[in-house]
Short mmCIF file of C-alpha atoms in Angstrom, two decimals:
data_model
loop_
_atom_site.label_atom_id
_atom_site.label_comp_id
_atom_site.label_asym_id
_atom_site.label_seq_id
_atom_site.Cartn_x
_atom_site.Cartn_y
_atom_site.Cartn_z
CA MET A 225 0.05 0.16 -0.08
CA HIS A 226 2.92 2.37 0.96
CA ASP A 227 4.58 1.59 -2.59
CA LEU A 228 1.08 2.14 -4.19
CA LYS A 229 0.85 5.68 -2.58
CA ARG A 230 4.48 6.65 -3.43
CA LYS A 231 3.96 5.48 -7.20
CA LEU A 232 0.69 7.61 -7.20
CA LYS A 233 2.45 10.66 -5.76
CA ILE A 234 5.42 10.36 -8.32
CA CYS A 235 2.97 10.05 -11.18
CA LYS A 236 0.83 13.05 -10.01
CA SER A 237 4.26 15.17 -9.84
CA VAL A 238 5.30 14.10 -13.24
CA ALA A 239 2.10 14.75 -14.90
CA TRP A 240 1.67 18.09 -13.32
CA VAL A 241 5.20 18.99 -14.33
CA THR A 242 4.24 17.93 -18.08
CA ILE A 243 1.05 19.96 -17.99
CA LYS A 244 2.91 23.15 -17.12
CA GLU A 245 5.66 22.34 -19.48
CA TYR A 246 3.25 21.57 -22.42
CA PHE A 247 1.02 24.71 -21.51
CA ALA A 248 4.18 26.97 -21.84
CA TYR A 249 4.44 25.55 -25.23
CA ARG A 250 0.63 25.48 -25.98
CA THR A 251 0.82 26.78 -29.54
CA HIS A 252 2.03 23.25 -30.50
CA MET A 253 -1.50 21.78 -29.03
CA LEU A 254 -3.29 24.85 -30.53
CA VAL A 255 -2.34 24.08 -33.95
CA SER A 256 -2.79 20.42 -33.25
CA LEU A 257 -6.25 21.42 -32.46
CA PHE A 258 -7.11 21.84 -36.14
CA VAL A 259 -5.96 18.56 -36.99
CA GLY A 260 -9.08 16.59 -35.81
CA PRO A 261 -11.75 19.17 -37.31
CA VAL A 262 -9.88 19.04 -40.77
CA TYR A 263 -9.47 15.19 -40.65
CA PHE A 264 -13.27 15.01 -40.29
CA ALA A 265 -14.22 17.67 -42.67
CA VAL A 266 -12.33 15.69 -45.30
CA GLN A 267 -14.01 12.56 -44.27
CA TYR A 268 -17.52 14.68 -44.11
CA PHE A 269 -17.04 15.90 -47.98
CA ILE A 270 -15.73 12.56 -49.22
CA TRP A 271 -18.47 10.06 -47.55
CA GLY A 272 -21.05 12.81 -48.37
CA ALA A 273 -20.00 12.42 -51.95
CA VAL A 274 -19.99 8.46 -51.63
CA TYR A 275 -23.60 8.47 -50.19
CA ARG A 276 -25.00 11.04 -52.53
CA ASP A 277 -27.47 8.41 -53.74
CA GLY A 278 -28.28 7.08 -50.38
CA GLY A 279 -28.33 3.59 -49.34
CA ALA A 280 -25.75 1.51 -47.11
CA ILE A 281 -22.21 0.57 -47.44
CA ALA A 282 -21.30 -2.73 -45.62
CA GLY A 283 -24.42 -2.20 -43.26
CA ILE A 284 -23.32 1.44 -42.38
CA GLY A 285 -25.63 4.31 -43.34
CA TYR A 286 -24.47 7.97 -43.91
CA GLU A 287 -25.33 9.27 -40.48
CA GLN A 288 -23.59 6.39 -38.75
CA MET A 289 -20.59 7.01 -40.77
CA ILE A 290 -20.36 10.41 -40.35
CA ARG A 291 -20.69 9.99 -36.44
CA TYR A 292 -18.21 7.05 -36.70
CA PHE A 293 -15.40 9.56 -37.90
CA GLY A 294 -16.28 12.31 -35.60
CA ILE A 295 -16.03 9.96 -32.56
CA THR A 296 -12.63 8.58 -34.00
CA ALA A 297 -11.22 12.17 -34.30
CA LEU A 298 -11.97 12.62 -30.81
CA ILE A 299 -10.38 9.65 -29.55
CA GLY A 300 -7.32 10.42 -31.20
CA TYR A 301 -7.17 13.40 -29.05
CA LEU A 302 -7.42 10.95 -25.90
CA THR A 303 -5.17 8.16 -26.67
CA TRP A 304 -2.45 10.02 -28.88
CA GLY A 305 1.05 9.94 -27.37
CA SER A 306 4.80 10.48 -28.16
CA ALA A 307 6.43 7.76 -26.17
CA ASP A 308 8.24 6.49 -29.05
CA TRP A 309 9.85 9.56 -30.12
CA ASN A 310 10.59 10.56 -26.60
CA LEU A 311 12.46 7.06 -25.81
CA SER A 312 14.23 7.04 -29.24
CA MET A 313 15.61 10.72 -28.57
CA LEU A 314 16.80 9.55 -25.06
CA VAL A 315 18.54 6.79 -26.51
CA ARG A 316 19.93 8.60 -29.36
CA THR A 317 21.45 11.41 -27.48
CA GLY A 318 22.62 9.10 -24.56
CA ARG A 319 20.26 10.90 -21.97
CA PHE A 320 18.51 7.47 -21.17
CA LEU A 321 21.64 6.75 -19.01
CA THR A 322 20.41 9.05 -16.18
CA PHE A 323 16.97 7.39 -16.24
CA ALA A 324 18.82 3.77 -16.17
CA LEU A 325 20.31 4.97 -13.05
CA ARG A 326 17.29 5.89 -11.20
CA PRO A 327 15.25 3.43 -9.17
CA LEU A 328 12.03 4.41 -11.28
CA HIS A 329 11.18 2.32 -14.17
CA HIS A 330 10.98 4.66 -16.99
CA ARG A 331 7.93 3.10 -18.71
CA PHE A 332 6.17 4.58 -15.53
CA PHE A 333 7.79 7.81 -15.77
CA ALA A 334 6.88 8.15 -19.70
CA LEU A 335 3.14 6.81 -19.08
CA SER A 336 3.07 9.78 -16.12
CA GLN A 337 4.01 12.06 -18.67
CA LYS A 338 1.40 10.77 -20.99
CA ILE A 339 -1.20 11.27 -18.29
CA GLY A 340 -0.43 14.65 -17.78
CA HIS A 341 -0.04 15.37 -21.66
CA ARG A 342 -3.46 14.02 -22.44
CA SER A 343 -5.09 15.54 -19.03
CA LEU A 344 -4.16 18.93 -20.78
CA ALA A 345 -5.17 17.82 -24.20
CA ILE A 346 -8.83 17.11 -23.07
CA PHE A 347 -9.66 20.81 -22.23
CA MET A 348 -7.36 22.12 -25.39
CA GLU A 349 -8.32 19.75 -27.84
CA PHE A 350 -11.05 17.35 -27.20
CA LEU A 351 -13.54 19.59 -25.76
CA PRO A 352 -13.10 22.47 -28.11
CA SER A 353 -13.26 19.80 -31.02
CA ALA A 354 -16.25 18.08 -29.32
CA LEU A 355 -18.12 21.40 -29.28
CA LEU A 356 -17.45 22.07 -33.10
CA LEU A 357 -18.87 18.41 -34.01
CA ILE A 358 -22.10 19.13 -32.11
CA VAL A 359 -22.73 22.73 -32.99
CA ILE A 360 -21.38 22.72 -36.80
CA PHE A 361 -21.76 19.27 -38.04
CA LYS A 362 -24.64 18.35 -35.75
CA ILE A 363 -22.87 15.16 -34.52
CA SER A 364 -24.71 13.03 -31.63
CA LEU A 365 -21.78 12.59 -29.22
CA VAL A 366 -23.78 10.71 -26.30
CA PRO A 367 -22.26 7.15 -25.80
CA ALA A 368 -24.79 4.39 -25.86
CA HIS A 369 -22.94 3.37 -22.36
CA LEU A 370 -20.79 6.08 -20.74
CA GLY A 371 -18.95 3.50 -18.32
CA TRP A 372 -17.79 0.95 -20.83
CA PHE A 373 -16.90 3.88 -23.30
CA VAL A 374 -14.70 5.35 -20.48
CA ILE A 375 -12.91 2.15 -19.63
CA SER A 376 -12.50 1.26 -23.40
CA VAL A 377 -10.87 4.71 -23.86
CA ILE A 378 -8.56 4.38 -20.90
CA LEU A 379 -7.41 0.83 -22.31
CA ALA A 380 -7.09 2.11 -25.77
CA SER A 381 -4.81 4.85 -24.73
CA LEU A 382 -2.62 2.17 -22.40
CA ILE A 383 -2.52 0.13 -25.80
CA HIS A 384 -1.42 2.78 -27.80
CA PHE A 385 1.25 3.96 -25.10
CA PHE A 386 2.67 0.18 -24.98
CA ILE A 387 2.96 0.07 -28.73
CA ALA A 388 4.60 3.33 -28.89
CA TYR A 389 6.99 2.28 -26.20
CA CYS A 390 7.83 -0.82 -27.89
CA ILE A 391 8.75 1.17 -31.08
CA GLY A 392 10.74 3.43 -28.80
CA ILE A 393 12.55 0.64 -27.05
CA LEU A 394 13.74 -0.76 -30.59
CA SER A 395 16.00 2.38 -30.73
CA PHE A 396 18.38 0.36 -28.40
CA TRP A 397 19.15 -1.59 -31.60
CA PHE A 398 18.18 0.99 -34.53
CA VAL A 399 19.47 3.94 -33.12
CA GLU A 400 17.86 5.87 -35.90
CA SER A 401 13.87 4.78 -35.60
CA ASN A 402 12.17 7.07 -37.73
CA GLY A 403 11.46 4.55 -40.67
CA LEU A 404 10.04 2.18 -37.86
CA ARG A 405 7.98 5.03 -36.54
CA MET A 406 6.60 6.01 -39.99
CA ALA A 407 5.68 2.29 -40.71
CA TYR A 408 3.80 2.20 -37.37
CA TRP A 409 1.89 5.38 -38.14
CA LEU A 410 0.89 3.79 -41.55
CA PHE A 411 -0.28 0.67 -40.16
CA ASP A 412 -2.07 2.32 -37.15
CA SER A 413 -3.87 4.58 -39.31
CA ILE A 414 -5.02 1.74 -41.53
CA PHE A 415 -6.01 -1.15 -38.84
CA ALA A 416 -7.04 0.97 -36.20
CA GLY A 417 -9.94 2.32 -38.20
CA PHE A 418 -9.04 6.04 -38.65
CA LEU A 419 -9.14 5.98 -42.66
CA ILE A 420 -12.19 3.46 -42.81
CA PRO A 421 -14.14 1.27 -40.42
CA LEU A 422 -12.67 -2.17 -40.45
CA VAL A 423 -15.93 -3.84 -41.56
CA PHE A 424 -14.92 -2.62 -45.25
CA PHE A 425 -11.89 -5.37 -45.15
CA PRO A 426 -12.29 -8.76 -46.41
CA LYS A 427 -13.59 -11.07 -43.74
CA TRP A 428 -10.17 -12.91 -43.45
CA LEU A 429 -8.26 -9.76 -42.71
CA GLN A 430 -11.02 -8.51 -40.22
CA PHE A 431 -10.37 -11.91 -38.17
CA ILE A 432 -6.55 -11.07 -38.24
CA GLN A 433 -7.24 -7.43 -36.44
CA PHE A 434 -8.20 -9.89 -33.40
CA PHE A 435 -4.67 -10.68 -33.15
CA LEU A 436 -3.26 -7.52 -33.77
CA PRO A 437 -3.24 -4.53 -31.28
CA PHE A 438 -4.29 -1.72 -33.74
CA GLN A 439 -8.09 -2.21 -33.62
CA TYR A 440 -8.42 -1.74 -30.07
CA THR A 441 -6.69 1.87 -30.03
CA ALA A 442 -9.77 3.48 -32.22
CA TYR A 443 -12.10 1.09 -33.69
CA VAL A 444 -13.23 -0.74 -30.55
CA PRO A 445 -13.73 2.38 -28.39
CA ALA A 446 -15.69 3.77 -31.26
CA MET A 447 -17.96 0.79 -31.46
CA VAL A 448 -18.31 0.95 -27.72
CA PHE A 449 -19.21 4.39 -28.00
CA ILE A 450 -21.77 3.46 -30.76
CA GLY A 451 -22.99 0.51 -28.62
CA GLU A 452 -22.47 -2.40 -31.14
CA TYR A 453 -19.52 -4.15 -32.01
CA GLN A 454 -18.78 -6.41 -34.93
CA LEU A 455 -15.95 -7.54 -36.88
CA GLY A 456 -14.81 -10.77 -38.83
CA GLY A 457 -18.41 -12.17 -38.50
CA TYR A 458 -18.52 -11.85 -34.87
CA GLU A 459 -20.72 -9.64 -32.86
CA LEU A 460 -19.62 -9.06 -29.33
CA SER A 461 -21.59 -7.55 -26.48
CA LEU A 462 -19.59 -4.36 -24.82
CA PRO A 463 -18.52 -6.06 -21.87
CA ALA A 464 -17.20 -8.83 -24.06
CA ILE A 465 -15.10 -6.51 -26.36
CA VAL A 466 -13.73 -4.51 -23.63
CA GLY A 467 -12.76 -7.57 -21.77
CA VAL A 468 -10.79 -8.65 -25.01
CA GLN A 469 -9.24 -5.01 -25.18
CA ALA A 470 -8.12 -5.40 -21.80
CA LEU A 471 -6.30 -8.63 -22.60
CA ALA A 472 -4.89 -6.93 -25.33
CA ALA A 473 -3.54 -4.16 -22.98
CA LEU A 474 -2.00 -6.94 -20.88
CA VAL A 475 -0.30 -8.41 -23.70
CA MET A 476 1.12 -5.64 -24.84
CA LEU A 477 2.40 -4.61 -21.24
CA ALA A 478 4.07 -7.78 -20.99
CA ILE A 479 5.67 -7.58 -24.56
CA SER A 480 6.97 -4.09 -23.60
CA GLU A 481 8.10 -5.17 -20.22
CA LEU A 482 10.13 -8.10 -21.92
CA MET A 483 11.76 -5.96 -25.01
CA TYR A 484 12.56 -3.68 -22.19
CA ARG A 485 14.71 -6.15 -20.01
CA ARG A 486 16.42 -7.24 -23.28
CA ALA A 487 16.94 -3.76 -24.20
CA MET A 488 18.78 -3.30 -20.67
CA LYS A 489 20.72 -6.28 -21.12
CA ARG A 490 22.06 -4.95 -24.38
CA PHE A 491 22.50 -1.32 -22.92
CA THR A 492 24.77 -2.47 -20.13
CA ALA A 493 26.65 -4.80 -22.01
CA VAL A 494 28.02 -1.70 -24.11
CA GLY A 495 29.23 0.01 -21.13
CA ALA A 496 26.45 1.82 -19.37
#
């Protein structure tokens, strides 16, 4: 219990320092405030043209499609993180050594930073964008089940963090990891459901998504928000798909820990 209180205190302190740091450079966040609405506007006009004659595509009507992209745009604000870039920078510059000598796991420190950054993003990015979608585009942002949606977003944010952290850890083997990060962003954009709903893919590719972490960062929380989940011919209840999402989070945590331990052995083997 004492150790838990100590970690919570450290998390709070790191998160608060991160909030003050990013607020000092809030211009970056104000610029990113336009990314979500612009992304949504592009989707709005594209799908408006696609659905010009009405009907449904893969069982999805125009109203549901527009709502889906509005939700995924907002989810992106809640789950985004830069743990991959931060860790890569620390390794490349040699500054990771200071963290390796501390009695605090760097992953916990990085997660605390993300908590602070995303807490600030709620007020500077998420809420203004949500207001814009409601007022300008008349998008309904009332989740089917608020509790399950909140849990799903938290899990999505954790999974996104663990994936990004694993990409960052690869910098211990590949000092310059920009190529890996770009490849990850490409796969994430496609298979997380940001570009198109995953039900548009062939059934066999939809089924593979259950074993990849990407859908759990955007598509799953979006479907939980809407109140129904189906993929690869399977329909799951909200508790069931959130449970699968929680399992995915644990798997990614285990993978990140395994990679971190191997990276530390490599790090110390070269003289740290």
